N, CA, C and O atoms as a Maestro MAE file, in Angstrom:
{
 s_m_m2io_version
 :::
 2.0.0
}

f_m_ct {
 s_m_title
 :::
 protein
 m_atom[236] {
  # First column is atom index #
  i_m_mmod_type
  r_m_x_coord
  r_m_y_coord
  r_m_z_coord
  i_m_residue_number
  s_m_chain_name
  s_m_pdb_residue_name
  s_m_pdb_atom_name
  i_m_atomic_number
  :::
  1 25 42.685 76.209 183.793 1 A "MET " " N  " 7
  2 3 43.788 75.231 183.603 1 A "MET " " CA " 6
  3 2 43.579 73.748 184.164 1 A "MET " " C  " 6
  4 15 43.071 73.616 185.277 1 A "MET " " O  " 8
  5 25 43.928 72.721 183.478 2 A "ASN " " N  " 7
  6 3 43.632 71.436 183.990 2 A "ASN " " CA " 6
  7 2 44.663 70.891 184.858 2 A "ASN " " C  " 6
  8 15 45.843 71.179 184.657 2 A "ASN " " O  " 8
  9 25 44.323 70.158 185.765 3 A "GLU " " N  " 7
  10 3 45.439 69.461 186.685 3 A "GLU " " CA " 6
  11 2 45.067 68.156 187.225 3 A "GLU " " C  " 6
  12 15 43.996 68.010 187.813 3 A "GLU " " O  " 8
  13 25 45.879 67.218 187.059 4 A "ILE " " N  " 7
  14 3 45.449 65.938 187.523 4 A "ILE " " CA " 6
  15 2 46.436 65.479 188.634 4 A "ILE " " C  " 6
  16 15 47.655 65.614 188.536 4 A "ILE " " O  " 8
  17 25 45.674 64.815 189.908 5 A "ASN " " N  " 7
  18 3 46.428 64.356 190.980 5 A "ASN " " CA " 6
  19 2 46.075 62.898 191.480 5 A "ASN " " C  " 6
  20 15 44.929 62.457 191.386 5 A "ASN " " O  " 8
  21 25 46.992 62.266 191.950 6 A "PHE " " N  " 7
  22 3 46.574 60.872 192.566 6 A "PHE " " CA " 6
  23 2 46.832 61.131 194.119 6 A "PHE " " C  " 6
  24 15 47.816 61.714 194.574 6 A "PHE " " O  " 8
  25 25 45.814 60.614 194.821 7 A "ARG " " N  " 7
  26 3 45.765 60.720 196.207 7 A "ARG " " CA " 6
  27 2 45.381 59.554 197.070 7 A "ARG " " C  " 6
  28 15 44.327 59.039 196.699 7 A "ARG " " O  " 8
  29 25 45.860 59.071 197.971 8 A "GLN " " N  " 7
  30 3 45.515 58.130 198.736 8 A "GLN " " CA " 6
  31 2 44.440 58.485 199.906 8 A "GLN " " C  " 6
  32 15 44.750 59.277 200.797 8 A "GLN " " O  " 8
  33 25 43.332 57.944 199.868 9 A "LYS " " N  " 7
  34 3 42.392 58.274 200.905 9 A "LYS " " CA " 6
  35 2 42.667 57.529 202.144 9 A "LYS " " C  " 6
  36 15 42.357 56.340 202.218 9 A "LYS " " O  " 8
  37 25 43.180 58.094 203.036 10 A "THR " " N  " 7
  38 3 43.518 57.375 204.271 10 A "THR " " CA " 6
  39 2 42.468 57.290 205.356 10 A "THR " " C  " 6
  40 15 42.635 56.656 206.398 10 A "THR " " O  " 8
  41 25 41.328 57.999 205.035 11 A "SER " " N  " 7
  42 3 40.078 57.780 205.939 11 A "SER " " CA " 6
  43 2 39.336 56.757 205.380 11 A "SER " " C  " 6
  44 15 38.185 56.657 205.804 11 A "SER " " O  " 8
  45 25 39.757 55.846 204.402 12 A "LYS " " N  " 7
  46 3 39.008 54.777 203.890 12 A "LYS " " CA " 6
  47 2 39.824 53.548 203.972 12 A "LYS " " C  " 6
  48 15 39.966 52.844 202.972 12 A "LYS " " O  " 8
  49 25 40.369 53.248 205.105 13 A "LEU " " N  " 7
  50 3 41.247 52.171 205.366 13 A "LEU " " CA " 6
  51 2 40.301 51.040 205.255 13 A "LEU " " C  " 6
  52 15 39.117 51.300 205.465 13 A "LEU " " O  " 8
  53 25 40.703 49.571 204.896 14 A "ASP " " N  " 7
  54 3 39.987 48.644 204.940 14 A "ASP " " CA " 6
  55 2 40.511 47.595 206.015 14 A "ASP " " C  " 6
  56 15 41.391 48.046 206.749 14 A "ASP " " O  " 8
  57 25 40.192 46.490 206.204 15 A "LYS " " N  " 7
  58 3 40.588 45.679 207.498 15 A "LYS " " CA " 6
  59 2 42.117 45.103 207.428 15 A "LYS " " C  " 6
  60 15 42.760 44.685 208.391 15 A "LYS " " O  " 8
  61 25 42.540 45.173 206.111 16 A "SER " " N  " 7
  62 3 44.078 44.914 206.075 16 A "SER " " CA " 6
  63 2 44.839 46.115 205.991 16 A "SER " " C  " 6
  64 15 45.958 45.996 205.492 16 A "SER " " O  " 8
  65 25 44.474 47.256 206.373 17 A "ASP " " N  " 7
  66 3 44.960 48.414 206.402 17 A "ASP " " CA " 6
  67 2 45.754 49.047 205.077 17 A "ASP " " C  " 6
  68 15 46.869 49.568 205.032 17 A "ASP " " O  " 8
  69 25 44.811 48.824 204.050 18 A "LYS " " N  " 7
  70 3 45.006 49.299 202.665 18 A "LYS " " CA " 6
  71 2 44.187 50.277 202.358 18 A "LYS " " C  " 6
  72 15 42.986 50.065 202.523 18 A "LYS " " O  " 8
  73 25 44.599 51.498 201.871 19 A "ALA " " N  " 7
  74 3 43.598 52.733 201.390 19 A "ALA " " CA " 6
  75 2 43.557 52.752 199.883 19 A "ALA " " C  " 6
  76 15 44.495 52.412 199.163 19 A "ALA " " O  " 8
  77 25 42.527 53.127 199.527 20 A "PRO " " N  " 7
  78 3 42.248 53.204 197.980 20 A "PRO " " CA " 6
  79 2 43.125 54.445 197.261 20 A "PRO " " C  " 6
  80 15 43.518 55.418 197.905 20 A "PRO " " O  " 8
  81 25 43.329 54.289 196.063 21 A "ILE " " N  " 7
  82 3 43.871 55.439 195.385 21 A "ILE " " CA " 6
  83 2 42.899 56.173 194.368 21 A "ILE " " C  " 6
  84 15 42.206 55.515 193.592 21 A "ILE " " O  " 8
  85 25 42.874 57.396 194.395 22 A "PHE " " N  " 7
  86 3 41.774 58.174 193.520 22 A "PHE " " CA " 6
  87 2 42.548 59.146 192.655 22 A "PHE " " C  " 6
  88 15 43.616 59.676 192.963 22 A "PHE " " O  " 8
  89 25 41.887 59.306 191.559 23 A "LEU " " N  " 7
  90 3 42.523 60.303 190.418 23 A "LEU " " CA " 6
  91 2 41.594 61.362 190.691 23 A "LEU " " C  " 6
  92 15 40.377 61.228 190.812 23 A "LEU " " O  " 8
  93 25 42.378 62.625 190.795 24 A "GLU " " N  " 7
  94 3 41.363 63.884 190.865 24 A "GLU " " CA " 6
  95 2 41.894 64.714 189.732 24 A "GLU " " C  " 6
  96 15 43.050 65.001 189.423 24 A "GLU " " O  " 8
  97 25 40.359 65.122 189.026 25 A "PHE " " N  " 7
  98 3 40.771 66.028 187.733 25 A "PHE " " CA " 6
  99 2 40.312 67.307 187.994 25 A "PHE " " C  " 6
  100 15 39.147 67.433 188.371 25 A "PHE " " O  " 8
  101 25 41.080 68.358 187.850 26 A "TYR " " N  " 7
  102 3 40.562 69.720 188.128 26 A "TYR " " CA " 6
  103 2 40.466 70.507 186.747 26 A "TYR " " C  " 6
  104 15 41.396 70.619 185.948 26 A "TYR " " O  " 8
  105 25 39.218 71.020 186.603 27 A "HIS " " N  " 7
  106 3 38.943 71.759 185.325 27 A "HIS " " CA " 6
  107 2 37.851 73.066 185.757 27 A "HIS " " C  " 6
  108 15 36.762 72.871 186.297 27 A "HIS " " O  " 8
  109 25 38.369 74.337 185.415 28 A "ASP " " N  " 7
  110 3 37.539 75.298 185.637 28 A "ASP " " CA " 6
  111 2 36.733 75.306 186.859 28 A "ASP " " C  " 6
  112 15 35.506 75.373 186.794 28 A "ASP " " O  " 8
  113 25 37.410 75.235 188.051 29 A "ALA " " N  " 7
  114 3 37.057 75.222 189.460 29 A "ALA " " CA " 6
  115 2 35.919 74.081 189.726 29 A "ALA " " C  " 6
  116 15 35.034 74.233 190.568 29 A "ALA " " O  " 8
  117 25 36.044 72.967 188.938 30 A "GLN " " N  " 7
  118 3 35.383 71.832 189.143 30 A "GLN " " CA " 6
  119 2 36.245 70.519 189.314 30 A "GLN " " C  " 6
  120 15 37.328 70.418 188.738 30 A "GLN " " O  " 8
  121 25 35.789 69.605 190.046 31 A "VAL " " N  " 7
  122 3 36.708 68.444 190.435 31 A "VAL " " CA " 6
  123 2 35.880 67.218 190.097 31 A "VAL " " C  " 6
  124 15 34.715 67.055 190.458 31 A "VAL " " O  " 8
  125 25 36.604 66.364 189.362 32 A "LEU " " N  " 7
  126 3 36.006 64.972 189.144 32 A "LEU " " CA " 6
  127 2 36.903 64.057 189.747 32 A "LEU " " C  " 6
  128 15 38.097 64.084 189.451 32 A "LEU " " O  " 8
  129 25 36.385 63.148 190.667 33 A "VAL " " N  " 7
  130 3 37.196 62.213 191.434 33 A "VAL " " CA " 6
  131 2 36.901 60.837 190.928 33 A "VAL " " C  " 6
  132 15 35.711 60.521 190.911 33 A "VAL " " O  " 8
  133 25 37.876 59.873 190.469 34 A "TYR " " N  " 7
  134 3 37.692 58.730 189.948 34 A "TYR " " CA " 6
  135 2 38.471 57.659 190.845 34 A "TYR " " C  " 6
  136 15 39.666 57.783 191.112 34 A "TYR " " O  " 8
  137 25 37.732 56.668 191.253 35 A "ALA " " N  " 7
  138 3 38.457 55.585 192.021 35 A "ALA " " CA " 6
  139 2 39.167 54.772 190.946 35 A "ALA " " C  " 6
  140 15 38.598 54.469 189.897 35 A "ALA " " O  " 8
  141 25 40.258 54.471 191.189 36 A "THR " " N  " 7
  142 3 41.216 53.734 190.355 36 A "THR " " CA " 6
  143 2 40.993 52.217 190.474 36 A "THR " " C  " 6
  144 15 41.218 51.482 189.512 36 A "THR " " O  " 8
  145 25 40.588 51.789 191.551 37 A "GLY " " N  " 7
  146 3 40.447 50.276 191.868 37 A "GLY " " CA " 6
  147 2 41.814 49.819 192.542 37 A "GLY " " C  " 6
  148 15 41.870 48.632 192.866 37 A "GLY " " O  " 8
  149 25 42.762 50.505 192.756 38 A "GLU " " N  " 7
  150 3 44.101 50.203 193.267 38 A "GLU " " CA " 6
  151 2 44.018 50.585 194.865 38 A "GLU " " C  " 6
  152 15 43.527 51.634 195.282 38 A "GLU " " O  " 8
  153 25 44.547 49.619 195.630 39 A "LYS " " N  " 7
  154 3 44.802 49.823 196.977 39 A "LYS " " CA " 6
  155 2 46.120 49.429 197.468 39 A "LYS " " C  " 6
  156 15 46.637 48.403 197.025 39 A "LYS " " O  " 8
  157 25 46.758 50.203 198.409 40 A "CYS " " N  " 7
  158 3 47.929 49.944 199.012 40 A "CYS " " CA " 6
  159 2 48.060 50.261 200.519 40 A "CYS " " C  " 6
  160 15 47.245 50.974 201.105 40 A "CYS " " O  " 8
  161 25 49.083 49.717 201.086 41 A "GLN " " N  " 7
  162 3 49.542 50.335 202.556 41 A "GLN " " CA " 6
  163 2 49.909 51.765 202.495 41 A "GLN " " C  " 6
  164 15 50.288 52.313 201.459 41 A "GLN " " O  " 8
  165 25 49.779 52.375 203.684 42 A "LEU " " N  " 7
  166 3 50.164 53.870 203.780 42 A "LEU " " CA " 6
  167 2 51.712 53.934 203.574 42 A "LEU " " C  " 6
  168 15 52.114 54.986 203.077 42 A "LEU " " O  " 8
  169 25 52.692 52.938 203.887 43 A "SER " " N  " 7
  170 3 53.922 53.040 203.858 43 A "SER " " CA " 6
  171 2 54.362 52.705 202.283 43 A "SER " " C  " 6
  172 15 55.490 52.921 201.840 43 A "SER " " O  " 8
  173 25 53.330 52.175 201.577 44 A "GLU " " N  " 7
  174 3 53.756 51.860 200.056 44 A "GLU " " CA " 6
  175 2 53.431 53.069 199.067 44 A "GLU " " C  " 6
  176 15 53.744 52.944 197.883 44 A "GLU " " O  " 8
  177 25 52.824 54.217 199.508 45 A "TRP " " N  " 7
  178 3 52.403 55.358 198.713 45 A "TRP " " CA " 6
  179 2 53.328 56.509 199.013 45 A "TRP " " C  " 6
  180 15 53.415 56.873 200.186 45 A "TRP " " O  " 8
  181 25 54.029 57.123 198.077 46 A "ASP " " N  " 7
  182 3 54.621 58.406 198.104 46 A "ASP " " CA " 6
  183 2 53.726 59.466 197.884 46 A "ASP " " C  " 6
  184 15 53.427 59.708 196.714 46 A "ASP " " O  " 8
  185 25 53.214 60.183 198.840 47 A "ALA " " N  " 7
  186 3 52.133 61.188 198.647 47 A "ALA " " CA " 6
  187 2 52.901 62.543 197.868 47 A "ALA " " C  " 6
  188 15 52.233 63.282 197.146 47 A "ALA " " O  " 8
  189 25 54.128 62.737 198.062 48 A "GLU " " N  " 7
  190 3 54.667 63.823 197.269 48 A "GLU " " CA " 6
  191 2 54.684 63.756 195.794 48 A "GLU " " C  " 6
  192 15 54.264 64.610 195.013 48 A "GLU " " O  " 8
  193 25 55.326 62.419 195.483 49 A "LYS " " N  " 7
  194 3 55.465 62.057 194.079 49 A "LYS " " CA " 6
  195 2 54.221 61.480 193.330 49 A "LYS " " C  " 6
  196 15 54.187 61.302 192.113 49 A "LYS " " O  " 8
  197 25 53.091 61.179 194.293 50 A "GLN " " N  " 7
  198 3 51.973 60.776 193.849 50 A "GLN " " CA " 6
  199 2 51.965 59.438 192.882 50 A "GLN " " C  " 6
  200 15 51.312 59.261 191.853 50 A "GLN " " O  " 8
  201 25 52.974 58.478 193.589 51 A "LYS " " N  " 7
  202 3 52.906 56.985 193.032 51 A "LYS " " CA " 6
  203 2 53.469 56.068 193.966 51 A "LYS " " C  " 6
  204 15 54.009 56.382 195.027 51 A "LYS " " O  " 8
  205 25 53.324 54.998 193.547 52 A "PHE " " N  " 7
  206 3 53.638 53.892 194.446 52 A "PHE " " CA " 6
  207 2 55.351 53.816 194.759 52 A "PHE " " C  " 6
  208 15 56.186 54.096 193.899 52 A "PHE " " O  " 8
  209 25 55.614 53.482 195.838 53 A "ARG " " N  " 7
  210 3 57.144 53.204 196.208 53 A "ARG " " CA " 6
  211 2 57.665 51.960 195.548 53 A "ARG " " C  " 6
  212 15 56.870 51.031 195.404 53 A "ARG " " O  " 8
  213 25 58.826 51.833 195.154 54 A "ARG " " N  " 7
  214 3 59.614 50.779 194.595 54 A "ARG " " CA " 6
  215 2 59.581 49.755 195.610 54 A "ARG " " C  " 6
  216 15 59.753 48.618 195.171 54 A "ARG " " O  " 8
  217 25 59.400 49.866 196.889 55 A "SER " " N  " 7
  218 3 59.434 48.843 197.763 55 A "SER " " CA " 6
  219 2 58.065 47.976 197.794 55 A "SER " " C  " 6
  220 15 57.947 46.963 198.484 55 A "SER " " O  " 8
  221 25 57.275 48.381 197.149 56 A "MET " " N  " 7
  222 3 55.868 47.776 197.110 56 A "MET " " CA " 6
  223 2 56.128 46.396 196.337 56 A "MET " " C  " 6
  224 15 56.826 46.322 195.326 56 A "MET " " O  " 8
  225 25 55.428 45.232 196.988 57 A "ALA " " N  " 7
  226 3 55.618 43.976 196.160 57 A "ALA " " CA " 6
  227 2 54.655 44.275 194.968 57 A "ALA " " C  " 6
  228 15 53.589 44.885 195.043 57 A "ALA " " O  " 8
  229 25 55.282 43.683 193.747 58 A "GLY " " N  " 7
  230 3 54.562 43.739 192.523 58 A "GLY " " CA " 6
  231 2 54.965 45.041 191.736 58 A "GLY " " C  " 6
  232 15 54.765 45.087 190.522 58 A "GLY " " O  " 8
  233 25 55.474 45.995 192.340 59 A "TYR " " N  " 7
  234 3 55.865 47.264 191.495 59 A "TYR " " CA " 6
  235 2 56.316 47.052 190.222 59 A "TYR " " C  " 6
  236 15 56.637 48.006 189.514 59 A "TYR " " O  " 8
  :::
 }
 m_bond[235] {
  # First column is bond index #
  i_m_from
  i_m_to
  i_m_order
  :::
  1 1 2 1
  2 2 3 1
  3 3 4 2
  4 3 5 1
  5 5 6 1
  6 6 7 1
  7 7 8 2
  8 7 9 1
  9 9 10 1
  10 10 11 1
  11 11 12 2
  12 11 13 1
  13 13 14 1
  14 14 15 1
  15 15 16 2
  16 15 17 1
  17 17 18 1
  18 18 19 1
  19 19 20 2
  20 19 21 1
  21 21 22 1
  22 22 23 1
  23 23 24 2
  24 23 25 1
  25 25 26 1
  26 26 27 1
  27 27 28 2
  28 27 29 1
  29 29 30 1
  30 30 31 1
  31 31 32 2
  32 31 33 1
  33 33 34 1
  34 34 35 1
  35 35 36 2
  36 35 37 1
  37 37 38 1
  38 38 39 1
  39 39 40 2
  40 39 41 1
  41 41 42 1
  42 42 43 1
  43 43 44 2
  44 43 45 1
  45 45 46 1
  46 46 47 1
  47 47 48 2
  48 47 49 1
  49 49 50 1
  50 50 51 1
  51 51 52 2
  52 51 53 1
  53 53 54 1
  54 54 55 1
  55 55 56 2
  56 55 57 1
  57 57 58 1
  58 58 59 1
  59 59 60 2
  60 59 61 1
  61 61 62 1
  62 62 63 1
  63 63 64 2
  64 63 65 1
  65 65 66 1
  66 66 67 1
  67 67 68 2
  68 67 69 1
  69 69 70 1
  70 70 71 1
  71 71 72 2
  72 71 73 1
  73 73 74 1
  74 74 75 1
  75 75 76 2
  76 75 77 1
  77 77 78 1
  78 78 79 1
  79 79 80 2
  80 79 81 1
  81 81 82 1
  82 82 83 1
  83 83 84 2
  84 83 85 1
  85 85 86 1
  86 86 87 1
  87 87 88 2
  88 87 89 1
  89 89 90 1
  90 90 91 1
  91 91 92 2
  92 91 93 1
  93 93 94 1
  94 94 95 1
  95 95 96 2
  96 95 97 1
  97 97 98 1
  98 98 99 1
  99 99 100 2
  100 99 101 1
  101 101 102 1
  102 102 103 1
  103 103 104 2
  104 103 105 1
  105 105 106 1
  106 106 107 1
  107 107 108 2
  108 107 109 1
  109 109 110 1
  110 110 111 1
  111 111 112 2
  112 111 113 1
  113 113 114 1
  114 114 115 1
  115 115 116 2
  116 115 117 1
  117 117 118 1
  118 118 119 1
  119 119 120 2
  120 119 121 1
  121 121 122 1
  122 122 123 1
  123 123 124 2
  124 123 125 1
  125 125 126 1
  126 126 127 1
  127 127 128 2
  128 127 129 1
  129 129 130 1
  130 130 131 1
  131 131 132 2
  132 131 133 1
  133 133 134 1
  134 134 135 1
  135 135 136 2
  136 135 137 1
  137 137 138 1
  138 138 139 1
  139 139 140 2
  140 139 141 1
  141 141 142 1
  142 142 143 1
  143 143 144 2
  144 143 145 1
  145 145 146 1
  146 146 147 1
  147 147 148 2
  148 147 149 1
  149 149 150 1
  150 150 151 1
  151 151 152 2
  152 151 153 1
  153 153 154 1
  154 154 155 1
  155 155 156 2
  156 155 157 1
  157 157 158 1
  158 158 159 1
  159 159 160 2
  160 159 161 1
  161 161 162 1
  162 162 163 1
  163 163 164 2
  164 163 165 1
  165 165 166 1
  166 166 167 1
  167 167 168 2
  168 167 169 1
  169 169 170 1
  170 170 171 1
  171 171 172 2
  172 171 173 1
  173 173 174 1
  174 174 175 1
  175 175 176 2
  176 175 177 1
  177 177 178 1
  178 178 179 1
  179 179 180 2
  180 179 181 1
  181 181 182 1
  182 182 183 1
  183 183 184 2
  184 183 185 1
  185 185 186 1
  186 186 187 1
  187 187 188 2
  188 187 189 1
  189 189 190 1
  190 190 191 1
  191 191 192 2
  192 191 193 1
  193 193 194 1
  194 194 195 1
  195 195 196 2
  196 195 197 1
  197 197 198 1
  198 198 199 1
  199 199 200 2
  200 199 201 1
  201 201 202 1
  202 202 203 1
  203 203 204 2
  204 203 205 1
  205 205 206 1
  206 206 207 1
  207 207 208 2
  208 207 209 1
  209 209 210 1
  210 210 211 1
  211 211 212 2
  212 211 213 1
  213 213 214 1
  214 214 215 1
  215 215 216 2
  216 215 217 1
  217 217 218 1
  218 218 219 1
  219 219 220 2
  220 219 221 1
  221 221 222 1
  222 222 223 1
  223 223 224 2
  224 223 225 1
  225 225 226 1
  226 226 227 1
  227 227 228 2
  228 227 229 1
  229 229 230 1
  230 230 231 1
  231 231 232 2
  232 231 233 1
  233 233 234 1
  234 234 235 1
  235 235 236 2
  :::
 }
}
């Protein structure tokens, strides 16, 4: 069964305290991790809903 998740990697914070967003695709016990090129503050990411919060500038 296929599954797609978006995750914020908090271990990769840059100097402005922004963390990158990664797409994770699961298929037959294999994982493909793709960098989306998007970054945001920890407070601007909703991990449960896997999306940006509406309070983020430019939403």
